[in-house]
Coordinates of C-alpha atoms and ligand atoms in Angstrom, one line a residue:
Chain A
M1 CA -0.1 -0.4 0.2
A2 CA 1.5 3.5 -0.6
T3 CA 0.5 6.3 1.5
G4 CA 1.0 9.9 1.5
F5 CA -0.1 13.2 2.8
L6 CA -3.5 15.2 1.3
T7 CA -3.3 18.9 2.6
D8 CA -6.0 20.6 2.8
T9 CA -5.0 24.3 2.7
T10 CA -8.6 25.3 2.8
V11 CA -8.7 24.7 7.0
C12 CA -5.3 25.5 7.8
I13 CA -5.3 28.2 10.4
G14 CA -1.4 28.4 10.1
C15 CA -1.1 27.2 13.6
K16 CA 2.6 26.1 13.1
A17 CA 1.8 22.9 15.2
C18 CA 2.8 20.4 12.1
E19 CA 6.2 22.7 12.4
V20 CA 7.0 22.1 15.9
A21 CA 5.8 18.8 15.9
C22 CA 8.0 17.2 12.9
K23 CA 11.1 19.1 14.8
Q24 CA 10.3 17.3 18.3
W25 CA 9.2 14.3 16.5
N26 CA 12.5 14.2 14.2
Q27 CA 14.7 15.7 16.5
I28 CA 15.9 18.3 13.6
P29 CA 18.1 20.9 14.9
A30 CA 16.7 24.4 15.3
D31 CA 17.5 27.5 12.6
G32 CA 17.7 30.1 14.9
Y33 CA 15.5 33.3 15.0
E34 CA 15.1 35.6 12.0
L35 CA 12.6 37.9 11.5
T36 CA 11.8 38.0 7.6
G37 CA 8.7 40.7 7.8
D38 CA 7.1 38.1 5.1
S39 CA 4.0 38.2 7.1
Y40 CA 3.9 35.6 9.9
D41 CA 6.4 33.3 8.1
N42 CA 9.7 33.6 9.5
T43 CA 10.5 29.8 8.5
K44 CA 10.8 31.2 4.7
Q45 CA 10.7 27.6 2.7
L46 CA 11.4 23.8 3.6
S47 CA 15.4 22.6 4.2
G48 CA 17.5 20.0 5.9
T49 CA 16.4 21.2 9.0
T50 CA 12.6 22.0 7.8
W51 CA 10.5 19.1 7.0
R52 CA 7.1 21.0 7.3
H53 CA 6.7 25.0 6.3
V54 CA 3.9 26.4 7.1
A55 CA 3.4 29.4 4.0
F56 CA 1.3 32.7 5.2
I57 CA -0.3 34.7 2.4
E58 CA -2.3 37.6 3.3
N59 CA -5.0 38.3 0.9
P60 CA -6.7 41.6 0.5
K61 CA -9.7 43.0 2.6
K62 CA -12.6 42.5 1.1
Q63 CA -15.0 45.6 0.3
R64 CA -17.6 44.9 3.2
K65 CA -20.2 46.5 5.1
L66 CA -20.9 45.4 8.1
T67 CA -24.2 46.2 9.5
G68 CA -27.4 44.6 10.9
D69 CA -26.9 41.6 12.7
V70 CA -23.3 40.1 11.9
D71 CA -22.8 36.2 12.2
L72 CA -18.9 36.1 13.5
L73 CA -19.4 32.5 13.5
A74 CA -19.5 32.4 10.1
L75 CA -16.3 34.3 9.8
A76 CA -14.5 31.1 11.3
E77 CA -16.3 28.7 9.4
D78 CA -16.2 28.3 5.7
V79 CA -19.0 29.8 4.9
H80 CA -19.5 32.3 2.0
Q81 CA -23.1 34.3 2.1
T82 CA -24.6 37.3 1.7
L83 CA -25.8 39.1 4.8
P84 CA -28.6 41.6 6.0
G85 CA -27.4 45.0 4.6
G86 CA -25.3 43.8 1.5
A87 CA -22.3 42.7 4.2
E88 CA -20.2 40.1 3.0
L89 CA -18.8 37.5 4.2
D90 CA -16.0 35.1 3.1
G91 CA -14.4 32.6 6.1
L92 CA -11.7 31.3 3.4
G93 CA -10.8 34.8 2.0
R94 CA -8.9 36.6 4.3
W95 CA -5.7 34.1 4.6
T96 CA -4.1 32.0 2.6
F97 CA -1.8 29.2 4.1
M98 CA -0.2 26.4 3.6
S99 CA 1.6 23.4 5.2
D100 CA 4.5 22.6 2.6
V101 CA 6.3 19.1 2.9
C102 CA 7.6 16.7 0.3
K103 CA 5.9 15.8 -2.1
H104 CA 6.9 11.8 -2.6
C105 CA 6.5 12.0 -5.9
V106 CA 5.6 8.5 -8.0
E107 CA 8.6 9.0 -10.0
A108 CA 11.2 11.2 -7.9
A109 CA 13.8 13.1 -9.5
C110 CA 15.8 13.1 -6.3
Q111 CA 15.6 9.5 -6.1
Q112 CA 16.7 9.2 -10.2
A113 CA 19.5 11.5 -9.2
C114 CA 21.2 9.9 -6.5
P115 CA 24.4 7.7 -7.4
T116 CA 25.1 6.3 -4.2
G117 CA 21.5 4.3 -4.2
A118 CA 20.7 6.5 -0.7
I119 CA 17.4 7.2 -2.0
I120 CA 14.9 4.4 -2.0
R121 CA 10.9 3.8 -2.1
N122 CA 10.6 2.4 1.0
E123 CA 7.7 -0.1 1.9
F124 CA 5.1 2.4 2.0
D125 CA 6.4 3.9 -1.1
N126 CA 7.2 6.8 0.0
V127 CA 10.8 8.6 -0.7
Y128 CA 13.2 7.9 1.8
I129 CA 16.9 9.0 2.4
Q130 CA 19.1 6.1 4.2
P131 CA 21.2 8.1 6.1
D132 CA 24.1 5.8 6.5
V133 CA 24.3 5.7 2.8
C134 CA 24.3 9.5 1.6
N135 CA 27.8 10.5 1.0
G136 CA 26.6 14.1 0.5
C137 CA 27.3 14.5 -3.0
G138 CA 24.3 17.3 -3.4
Y139 CA 23.1 16.4 -6.9
C140 CA 19.6 15.2 -5.5
V141 CA 19.6 19.1 -4.7
P142 CA 19.0 20.5 -7.8
A143 CA 17.6 17.6 -9.3
C144 CA 14.2 18.2 -7.2
P145 CA 11.5 20.3 -9.0
Y146 CA 10.3 21.4 -5.5
G147 CA 13.0 22.4 -3.7
V148 CA 12.5 20.2 -0.7
I149 CA 15.8 18.2 -0.2
T150 CA 18.8 20.4 1.1
Q151 CA 22.1 19.8 2.2
V152 CA 22.7 20.8 6.0
P153 CA 26.3 22.2 5.8
E154 CA 27.3 21.5 9.1
D155 CA 26.4 17.3 8.6
G156 CA 27.2 17.0 5.1
R157 CA 24.4 14.7 4.3
V158 CA 20.7 15.9 2.8
F159 CA 17.7 15.4 4.8
K160 CA 13.8 15.8 3.9
C161 CA 10.8 14.7 5.0
T162 CA 10.6 10.7 5.8
L163 CA 7.2 10.9 6.0
C164 CA 7.9 9.6 9.6
Y165 CA 9.0 6.1 8.5
D166 CA 10.0 5.3 12.1
R167 CA 6.2 6.1 13.2
Q168 CA 4.4 4.3 10.1
R169 CA 6.5 1.0 11.5
D170 CA 4.5 1.2 14.1
G171 CA 1.4 2.0 13.0
L172 CA 1.5 5.7 13.6
E173 CA 0.5 8.7 11.5
P174 CA 3.2 11.0 10.6
A175 CA 3.9 13.5 13.4
C176 CA 2.4 16.6 11.7
A177 CA -0.5 15.0 11.0
K178 CA -1.1 13.9 13.9
A179 CA -0.8 17.2 15.5
C180 CA -2.8 19.2 13.0
P181 CA -6.0 20.5 15.0
T182 CA -8.2 21.0 12.1
N183 CA -7.3 17.9 9.9
S184 CA -5.5 20.3 7.4
I185 CA -3.0 17.3 7.3
M186 CA -4.4 13.7 6.1
F187 CA -2.6 10.6 6.2
G188 CA -3.0 7.8 4.6
D189 CA -3.7 5.4 1.9
V190 CA -2.9 7.0 -1.5
E191 CA -6.0 6.1 -3.3
E192 CA -8.1 7.1 -0.7
L193 CA -6.8 10.1 0.1
K194 CA -7.6 11.0 -3.5
Q195 CA -11.3 10.1 -2.9
V196 CA -11.0 12.4 -0.1
A197 CA -9.5 14.9 -1.6
A198 CA -12.0 15.0 -4.9
E199 CA -15.1 15.0 -2.4
R200 CA -13.4 18.0 -0.8
V201 CA -12.9 20.1 -3.7
A202 CA -16.7 19.1 -5.1
T203 CA -18.0 20.6 -1.9
L204 CA -15.9 23.6 -2.1
H205 CA -17.2 24.4 -5.4
A206 CA -20.6 23.7 -4.5
K207 CA -20.5 26.2 -2.1
G208 CA -19.0 28.8 -4.5
Y209 CA -15.5 28.5 -4.1
E210 CA -14.5 27.6 -7.6
N211 CA -10.9 28.4 -7.5
A212 CA -10.5 25.2 -5.2
Y213 CA -8.5 22.2 -7.0
I214 CA -6.1 19.0 -6.3
Y215 CA -2.3 20.0 -6.3
G216 CA -0.3 16.9 -7.3
T217 CA -1.8 15.0 -10.0
P218 CA -0.4 14.4 -13.3
E219 CA -2.5 17.4 -14.6
I220 CA -1.3 19.8 -11.9
G221 CA 1.6 20.0 -9.8
G222 CA 2.9 16.3 -10.7
T223 CA 3.6 17.0 -14.3
G224 CA 6.4 16.5 -17.1
G225 CA 6.8 12.4 -16.3
I226 CA 6.7 13.1 -12.5
N227 CA 3.2 11.5 -12.6
G228 CA 1.8 12.7 -9.5
D229 CA 2.8 13.0 -5.6
H230 CA 2.3 10.6 -3.1
S231 CA 1.7 14.0 -1.0
K232 CA -1.4 16.2 -2.5
F233 CA -2.6 20.0 -1.8
I234 CA -5.9 21.4 -1.7
L235 CA -5.2 24.9 -3.0
M236 CA -7.2 28.0 -3.9
D237 CA -4.8 30.1 -5.7
E238 CA -2.5 29.7 -8.4
P239 CA 0.7 27.0 -7.7
E240 CA 2.8 29.9 -7.9
T241 CA 1.4 32.1 -5.0
Y242 CA 2.4 29.2 -2.3
N243 CA 5.8 28.6 -4.1
L244 CA 5.0 25.8 -6.5
P245 CA 5.7 25.1 -9.8
A246 CA 2.4 24.5 -11.9
H247 CA 3.9 22.4 -14.3
P248 CA 7.5 20.7 -13.1
F249 CA 9.1 18.0 -15.2
L250 CA 11.4 15.1 -14.7
P251 CA 14.4 16.1 -15.2
Q252 CA 15.9 12.7 -16.0
A253 CA 13.5 12.4 -18.7
K254 CA 16.3 13.8 -21.4
V255 CA 19.2 11.8 -20.0
K256 CA 19.3 9.6 -22.9
G257 CA 18.7 12.1 -25.2
G258 CA 21.6 13.9 -24.3
F259 CA 23.2 10.8 -24.5
V260 CA 22.9 10.6 -28.0
A261 CA 23.4 13.9 -28.8
S262 CA 26.8 13.6 -27.5
A263 CA 27.9 10.6 -29.2
V264 CA 26.8 12.2 -32.4
A265 CA 28.9 15.6 -31.2
A266 CA 31.7 12.9 -30.4
T267 CA 31.7 11.5 -33.5
V268 CA 31.6 15.0 -35.8
L269 CA 34.5 16.3 -33.4
G270 CA 36.2 12.7 -33.9
A271 CA 36.3 13.3 -37.8
V272 CA 37.0 16.7 -38.1
V273 CA 40.3 15.9 -36.1
A274 CA 41.0 13.2 -38.3
L275 CA 40.4 15.2 -41.0
A276 CA 43.0 17.6 -40.3
F277 CA 45.6 14.8 -40.1
R278 CA 45.0 14.5 -43.7
D279 CA 48.3 15.8 -45.8
Chain B
M1 CA -23.1 63.7 13.5
A2 CA -22.4 60.5 15.1
D3 CA -24.2 58.8 12.2
V4 CA -21.8 60.3 9.9
T5 CA -18.9 59.2 11.8
Q6 CA -20.1 55.7 11.9
E7 CA -20.5 55.7 8.1
T8 CA -17.0 57.0 7.4
R9 CA -15.8 54.2 9.5
Q10 CA -17.8 51.7 7.9
Q11 CA -16.6 52.5 4.5
Q12 CA -12.8 52.6 5.3
N13 CA -13.7 49.7 7.0
G14 CA -13.7 48.2 3.6
K15 CA -11.4 50.5 1.7
I16 CA -8.0 49.4 4.0
E17 CA -6.3 47.4 1.6
T18 CA -3.6 45.3 3.8
S19 CA -2.2 42.3 2.0
H20 CA 0.7 40.4 1.7
H21 CA -1.0 38.2 -1.9
P22 CA 1.7 38.5 -4.5
E23 CA -0.6 40.3 -6.9
T24 CA -2.4 43.0 -5.0
D25 CA -0.1 43.8 -2.9
S26 CA 1.0 47.2 -4.7
Q27 CA 4.0 47.9 -2.2
R28 CA 5.7 44.2 -2.9
K29 CA 8.6 44.1 -5.5
D30 CA 9.4 40.5 -4.9
K31 CA 7.4 38.2 -7.1
Y32 CA 5.8 35.1 -6.0
Y33 CA 6.5 34.1 -2.3
Y34 CA 8.3 36.8 -1.3
G35 CA 10.7 36.2 -3.6
I36 CA 12.3 33.2 -1.9
P37 CA 13.6 30.7 -4.7
P38 CA 11.0 27.6 -5.4
I39 CA 14.5 25.4 -6.1
K40 CA 17.6 25.0 -4.2
R41 CA 20.6 25.5 -6.2
A42 CA 23.9 22.9 -5.7
H43 CA 26.1 23.8 -3.3
W44 CA 29.2 22.5 -5.5
T45 CA 32.3 24.8 -5.0
W46 CA 35.2 26.0 -7.2
Q47 CA 36.3 22.1 -7.2
I48 CA 33.5 21.1 -9.8
P49 CA 34.0 23.8 -12.4
I50 CA 37.9 22.7 -12.4
Y51 CA 37.0 19.0 -12.5
F52 CA 34.9 19.7 -15.7
W53 CA 38.0 21.5 -17.0
I54 CA 40.3 18.7 -16.1
G55 CA 37.8 16.2 -17.7
G56 CA 37.3 18.0 -20.9
I57 CA 40.9 18.4 -21.3
S58 CA 41.4 14.7 -20.6
A59 CA 38.8 13.6 -22.9
G60 CA 40.1 15.7 -25.8
V61 CA 43.7 14.6 -25.1
Q62 CA 42.7 10.9 -25.5
L63 CA 41.0 11.9 -29.0
F64 CA 43.8 13.4 -30.5
T65 CA 46.5 11.1 -29.5
T66 CA 44.7 8.1 -29.9
L67 CA 43.5 9.6 -33.4
A68 CA 46.9 10.1 -34.2
N69 CA 48.0 6.4 -33.2
V70 CA 45.2 4.8 -35.4
L71 CA 46.1 7.3 -38.4
G72 CA 49.6 6.1 -38.1
H73 CA 50.8 9.4 -37.4
K74 CA 54.2 8.5 -35.2
D75 CA 55.2 11.4 -32.9
E76 CA 57.0 9.9 -29.8
A77 CA 56.8 13.0 -27.3
L78 CA 53.0 13.7 -28.3
T79 CA 52.4 9.6 -27.3
R80 CA 54.2 10.2 -24.1
I81 CA 52.5 13.7 -23.0
G82 CA 49.2 12.2 -24.1
R83 CA 49.4 9.0 -21.7
Y84 CA 51.1 11.2 -18.6
T85 CA 48.4 13.6 -18.9
A86 CA 45.5 11.2 -19.0
L87 CA 46.8 9.6 -15.4
V88 CA 47.8 12.7 -14.2
T89 CA 44.0 14.2 -14.8
M90 CA 42.6 11.0 -13.9
I91 CA 44.3 11.2 -10.3
L92 CA 43.2 15.0 -10.0
S93 CA 39.7 14.5 -10.8
P94 CA 38.4 12.0 -8.2
I95 CA 40.5 14.2 -5.5
L96 CA 38.2 17.3 -6.4
L97 CA 35.4 15.0 -6.9
I98 CA 35.8 13.8 -3.4
W99 CA 36.9 16.7 -1.7
D100 CA 33.9 18.7 -2.8
L101 CA 31.4 15.5 -1.0
G102 CA 29.6 16.6 2.2
R103 CA 31.0 13.3 3.6
P104 CA 34.4 13.1 1.5
E105 CA 35.2 9.3 3.6
R106 CA 32.1 7.9 2.1
F107 CA 32.6 8.0 -1.4
Y108 CA 33.1 4.4 -2.2
N109 CA 29.1 4.5 -1.8
M110 CA 29.4 5.7 -5.6
M111 CA 30.2 2.0 -6.3
R112 CA 27.7 0.2 -4.4
I113 CA 25.4 0.9 -7.5
W114 CA 24.9 1.6 -11.3
K115 CA 22.1 3.8 -12.4
L116 CA 21.6 4.8 -15.8
R117 CA 19.5 7.2 -15.0
S118 CA 21.9 8.9 -12.8
P119 CA 24.4 10.9 -14.9
M120 CA 26.7 11.2 -11.8
S121 CA 26.3 7.6 -11.2
N122 CA 27.4 7.0 -15.2
Q123 CA 30.4 9.7 -14.6
S124 CA 31.5 7.6 -11.2
W125 CA 32.0 4.4 -13.3
A126 CA 33.4 6.1 -16.4
L127 CA 35.9 7.5 -14.4
V128 CA 36.7 4.2 -12.5
V129 CA 37.1 2.6 -16.0
Y130 CA 38.8 5.3 -17.6
G131 CA 41.1 6.0 -14.8
N132 CA 42.1 2.2 -14.7
L133 CA 43.0 2.2 -18.6
A134 CA 44.9 5.0 -18.4
G135 CA 46.7 3.8 -15.4
L136 CA 48.0 0.7 -17.4
I137 CA 48.7 2.7 -20.3
A138 CA 50.7 5.0 -18.6
A139 CA 52.7 2.0 -16.6
R140 CA 53.5 0.7 -20.1
Q141 CA 55.0 4.0 -21.0
A142 CA 56.4 4.8 -17.7
A143 CA 58.4 1.1 -18.2
E144 CA 59.4 2.4 -21.6
D145 CA 61.2 5.4 -20.7
G146 CA 62.9 3.3 -17.7
L147 CA 61.2 5.3 -14.9
L148 CA 59.9 2.0 -13.3
G149 CA 63.7 0.8 -13.1
R150 CA 64.8 -2.4 -14.9
G151 CA 63.3 -5.2 -12.8
L152 CA 61.2 -7.7 -14.3
L153 CA 57.7 -6.3 -13.4
P154 CA 58.7 -3.0 -15.4
R155 CA 60.0 -5.6 -18.6
L156 CA 56.7 -7.8 -18.2
V157 CA 54.5 -4.6 -17.9
A158 CA 56.5 -2.7 -21.0
R159 CA 55.8 -6.1 -23.2
L160 CA 52.4 -7.3 -22.0
V161 CA 50.5 -4.3 -21.7
P162 CA 48.6 -3.5 -25.0
A163 CA 48.8 0.1 -24.5
R164 CA 47.6 0.9 -28.1
F165 CA 44.4 -1.4 -28.1
L166 CA 43.9 -0.2 -24.6
S167 CA 43.9 3.8 -25.8
V168 CA 41.4 2.6 -28.2
L169 CA 39.1 1.1 -25.9
A170 CA 39.7 4.3 -23.7
L171 CA 38.4 6.5 -26.0
P172 CA 34.7 6.3 -26.1
V173 CA 34.7 6.0 -22.1
A174 CA 36.9 9.3 -22.5
L175 CA 34.5 11.0 -24.6
F176 CA 31.8 10.4 -22.1
V177 CA 33.6 11.6 -19.4
G178 CA 33.9 14.8 -21.3
S179 CA 30.3 15.2 -22.4
N180 CA 28.8 13.8 -19.3
T181 CA 30.1 16.4 -17.5
G182 CA 27.7 19.2 -19.3
T183 CA 24.8 16.1 -20.0
L184 CA 24.6 16.2 -15.8
L185 CA 24.0 19.6 -15.1
S186 CA 20.9 19.6 -17.7
A187 CA 19.6 16.8 -15.6
T188 CA 18.4 19.0 -13.0
S189 CA 15.2 21.4 -12.4
V190 CA 17.8 24.4 -12.9
P191 CA 16.0 26.4 -16.1
I192 CA 19.3 27.6 -17.6
W193 CA 20.8 23.8 -17.9
A194 CA 17.7 21.9 -17.9
R195 CA 16.5 24.0 -21.0
N196 CA 19.3 23.3 -23.3
W197 CA 19.6 19.3 -22.4
M198 CA 20.2 18.6 -26.1
L199 CA 23.3 20.4 -26.6
M200 CA 24.9 21.0 -22.8
G201 CA 26.8 17.6 -23.6
P202 CA 28.3 18.4 -27.0
T203 CA 28.9 21.7 -25.8
F204 CA 31.0 20.9 -23.2
L205 CA 32.6 18.0 -25.3
A206 CA 33.6 20.9 -28.0
S207 CA 35.3 22.7 -25.2
G208 CA 37.0 20.0 -24.0
V209 CA 38.6 18.8 -27.4
S210 CA 39.6 22.5 -28.2
T211 CA 41.1 23.2 -24.9
A212 CA 43.3 19.5 -25.0
L213 CA 44.5 20.6 -28.3
S214 CA 45.7 23.8 -27.1
Y215 CA 47.0 22.1 -23.9
L216 CA 48.7 19.5 -25.9
S217 CA 50.2 22.1 -28.5
L218 CA 51.4 24.6 -25.2
V219 CA 53.6 21.4 -24.0
L220 CA 55.0 20.6 -26.9
H221 CA 56.1 24.0 -27.5
L222 CA 57.0 24.4 -23.9
G223 CA 59.8 21.3 -23.9
H224 CA 61.1 22.2 -27.6
W225 CA 59.5 18.6 -28.5
G226 CA 57.2 17.2 -31.5
E227 CA 57.2 16.9 -35.0
K228 CA 56.5 19.6 -37.4
K229 CA 53.6 17.8 -38.7
T230 CA 52.0 17.3 -35.3
H231 CA 52.2 21.0 -34.8
H232 CA 50.3 21.7 -37.8
V233 CA 47.6 19.2 -37.5
L234 CA 47.1 20.6 -33.9
R235 CA 46.6 24.0 -35.4
R236 CA 44.3 22.9 -37.7
A237 CA 42.0 21.2 -35.9
E238 CA 42.1 23.7 -33.4
R239 CA 40.5 26.1 -35.8
A240 CA 37.6 23.5 -36.6
T241 CA 37.0 22.5 -32.9
L242 CA 36.7 26.6 -31.9
L243 CA 34.8 27.0 -34.5
I244 CA 32.6 24.0 -34.0
E245 CA 32.6 25.3 -30.2
A246 CA 31.5 28.8 -31.2
G247 CA 28.7 27.4 -33.3
L248 CA 27.5 25.2 -30.2
I249 CA 27.5 27.6 -27.9
A250 CA 25.1 29.9 -30.0
A251 CA 23.2 27.6 -30.5
S252 CA 22.7 27.0 -26.9
L253 CA 22.0 30.5 -26.6
V254 CA 19.7 30.4 -29.0
R255 CA 17.9 27.3 -26.8
M256 CA 18.5 28.9 -23.7
S257 CA 16.5 31.8 -25.3
R258 CA 15.4 34.2 -21.6
W259 CA 16.9 31.6 -19.5
S260 CA 20.1 32.5 -20.7
K261 CA 19.7 35.8 -18.9
P262 CA 22.2 35.0 -15.8
L263 CA 25.0 34.5 -18.4
F264 CA 24.6 38.0 -19.3
S265 CA 24.7 39.6 -15.7
R266 CA 27.1 42.0 -14.1
E267 CA 28.8 39.1 -12.4
I268 CA 29.2 36.4 -15.0
A269 CA 29.2 38.8 -18.4
P270 CA 32.9 39.2 -18.1
L271 CA 33.8 35.6 -17.6
F272 CA 31.4 34.5 -20.1
V273 CA 31.9 37.2 -22.7
G274 CA 34.7 38.3 -21.7
G275 CA 36.3 35.1 -20.9
T276 CA 35.0 32.5 -23.2
L277 CA 33.5 34.2 -26.1
L278 CA 36.0 37.2 -26.9
G279 CA 38.9 35.6 -25.1
G280 CA 38.8 32.2 -25.6
I281 CA 37.3 31.6 -28.8
A282 CA 37.2 35.2 -30.9
A283 CA 41.0 36.4 -30.1
P284 CA 42.6 32.5 -30.6
L285 CA 40.9 32.8 -33.8
A286 CA 42.2 35.4 -34.9
L287 CA 45.5 34.5 -33.9
L288 CA 45.5 31.0 -35.2
S289 CA 44.7 32.7 -39.1
G290 CA 48.1 34.4 -38.8
K291 CA 51.4 33.7 -39.0
E292 CA 53.0 30.8 -36.9
T293 CA 55.1 31.3 -34.4
R294 CA 56.2 29.8 -31.0
G295 CA 55.3 32.7 -29.2
K296 CA 52.0 33.7 -30.2
S297 CA 50.9 29.9 -30.6
M298 CA 51.7 29.7 -26.8
F299 CA 49.8 32.6 -26.1
T300 CA 46.9 31.4 -28.2
S301 CA 46.9 27.8 -26.3
T302 CA 47.0 30.0 -23.1
L303 CA 43.8 32.0 -24.2
V304 CA 41.8 28.7 -25.1
L305 CA 42.8 27.3 -22.0
L306 CA 41.7 29.9 -19.5
G307 CA 38.7 30.4 -22.1
G308 CA 37.2 27.0 -21.4
L309 CA 38.0 27.4 -17.4
A310 CA 36.1 30.4 -17.9
L311 CA 32.8 29.0 -20.0
R312 CA 33.0 25.8 -16.9
F313 CA 32.7 28.6 -14.4
A314 CA 30.4 30.8 -15.9
M315 CA 28.1 27.6 -16.9
V316 CA 28.0 26.5 -13.0
Q317 CA 27.6 30.1 -11.6
A318 CA 24.6 30.9 -14.0
G319 CA 22.9 27.8 -12.6
R320 CA 23.2 29.2 -9.2
K321 CA 21.7 32.6 -10.3
S322 CA 18.9 30.5 -12.2
A323 CA 17.9 28.5 -9.4
D324 CA 17.7 31.6 -6.9
D325 CA 15.2 33.3 -9.7
P326 CA 11.8 32.8 -8.9
E327 CA 10.9 34.6 -12.2
A328 CA 13.3 31.9 -14.3
Y329 CA 11.8 28.8 -12.7
F330 CA 8.4 29.7 -12.6
T331 CA 8.0 30.6 -16.3
F332 CA 10.0 27.5 -17.1
A333 CA 7.7 25.2 -15.2
R334 CA 4.3 26.5 -17.2
G335 CA 3.2 25.6 -20.5
E336 CA 5.5 23.7 -22.4
N337 CA 8.8 25.4 -21.9
A338 CA 10.6 22.7 -19.3
P339 CA 11.4 19.5 -21.4
Q340 CA 8.5 17.2 -21.7
P341 CA 9.3 13.3 -22.0
E342 CA 7.9 13.2 -25.1
D343 CA 9.5 16.0 -26.7
K344 CA 12.2 15.4 -29.4
I345 CA 14.0 18.2 -28.8
Ligands
SF4_401 S1 9.4 16.4 -3.8 FE1 11.7 16.8 -4.1 S2 12.8 15.7 -2.4 FE2 10.8 15.0 -2.8 S3 10.3 13.1 -3.7 FE3 10.3 14.8 -4.9 S4 11.9 15.0 -6.0 FE4 12.1 13.9 -4.1
SF4_402 S1 23.2 13.8 -1.3 FE1 23.3 11.9 -0.7 S2 21.0 11.1 -1.1 FE2 21.7 13.4 -2.3 S3 22.2 12.1 -4.6 FE3 24.0 12.2 -3.3 S4 24.1 10.7 -2.5 FE4 22.2 10.7 -2.6

């Protein structure tokens, strides 16, 4: 059975419990204090020492008039309704949060790049780095189409989300999914999650959030030979807004082509040099 | 009165624009997610471009000396230099590569496995094969030159190691090493490299051959070695390969199109335009067409060698800039710009 994540960003509240749970469980070193000024995001990005990262995007305030009986509860729920006096409330509109993580690609660029075979697919079909094999060549780093896998300079090796391999082996769900208070992070069988995602997107569409869609399918986000991602997301804005590529590609798809082109070039160069020997 | 204040407050409430959204926040200059790069650049330091340069020279030297041998052109000095050079480059290359690892003591893990899909794996194995062949061939040369003493072993080596046959065997592996340095870069998510997947290998190989020919010419001149014909052939071949290299770089730039921008940035343009295009290709081509003198020839060779080195550094640094630029990656990973598995070109 392939396991994976479904991160439903529409119910994320930006609490960063996942970031903390991941650091705690996996005993990842701290990144220090940095104030970025980028909304509430001082983590910035995924790295070798950050395997979950919550993105914060503040949306512009909608034109709204608050008169009459305002149902404040509606603000907190996913309600999209017209209120008395023409007031509009949009429960999902004010903030965009996303808890980012390794995509656990079906065809993983990092795994194909790795010359030592340190990166494997484990029995849960997750992309896993064997820390005792990696020699820190760093080739997987620019290969990853999502900028996930990163070298830790102090250690020399690369690290990323293991999908809590150890917890899964003990029958537990990954630390981030366990800690998530709104169930924005769901963990489970990839096929089941696919269905959950489709139903949730249909519900959102029915409620008037027509821009909701699934990221990480072979149509969007898991494109170009990647064949989809085992960790998918439900998004409400352009992928780039969350720092995700819309149509990434598998870089190794062209290795054979590059080899053939080089062989042709080698032949031509050989012929040209050989011709220079003529009297 | 009170009503008016309430009215304005209500209106303002709707009008205050606070936003950190990339499309609606007029204050934000950084595009996309706060301008944070969506992909990570490679950590590779100076060892890697130098290795690319040395590997290219090794491939070109192997090509020239093997062809000379096969075509029956006799020049002992050339053969000797070719064989020793192959050995020295194959000693330096692994040192540079292992040096750059995050965990150098684990370099041998490269030999755990062979993955055709990983250019880095192919490169490691090619270096093992080529390095060993180069070692055997150089051992025979050393035995012939009397560098190994007069014992039984050197005599056996001189007699039994089929150096000519081995160099023919080593040639394709060497050429693979030379071109694969480019292919290795292209098999990543970095726009400027990935976009040019087809010509990265050929361009690096052409530059490898041109630098190798210059290297041979320079060393032969330095030692006052080499037949007259060798020098003549080197010069002719050099002119042709420099033209091919120029053509490949031009085609690469066309293919890279808007993603080639880092090569012309303030930091990299002096290296790429000044070092490679003008200093390493245009100037040598001009110098090669005039009358031939020893000093001029040595100067030309030096220019080509430095131009090749500049090309490696420029390409690696441009890759960093390209990976750090969200605009470059996102425009690349939108629509048909990125290489798709089914594309032919
Ligand atoms: S997202 Fe990157 S690190 Fe994760 S499996 Fe895919 S290629 Fe590997
Ligand atoms: S850094 Fe480690 S995991 Fe990444 S490609 Fe190299 S050996 Fe494999």
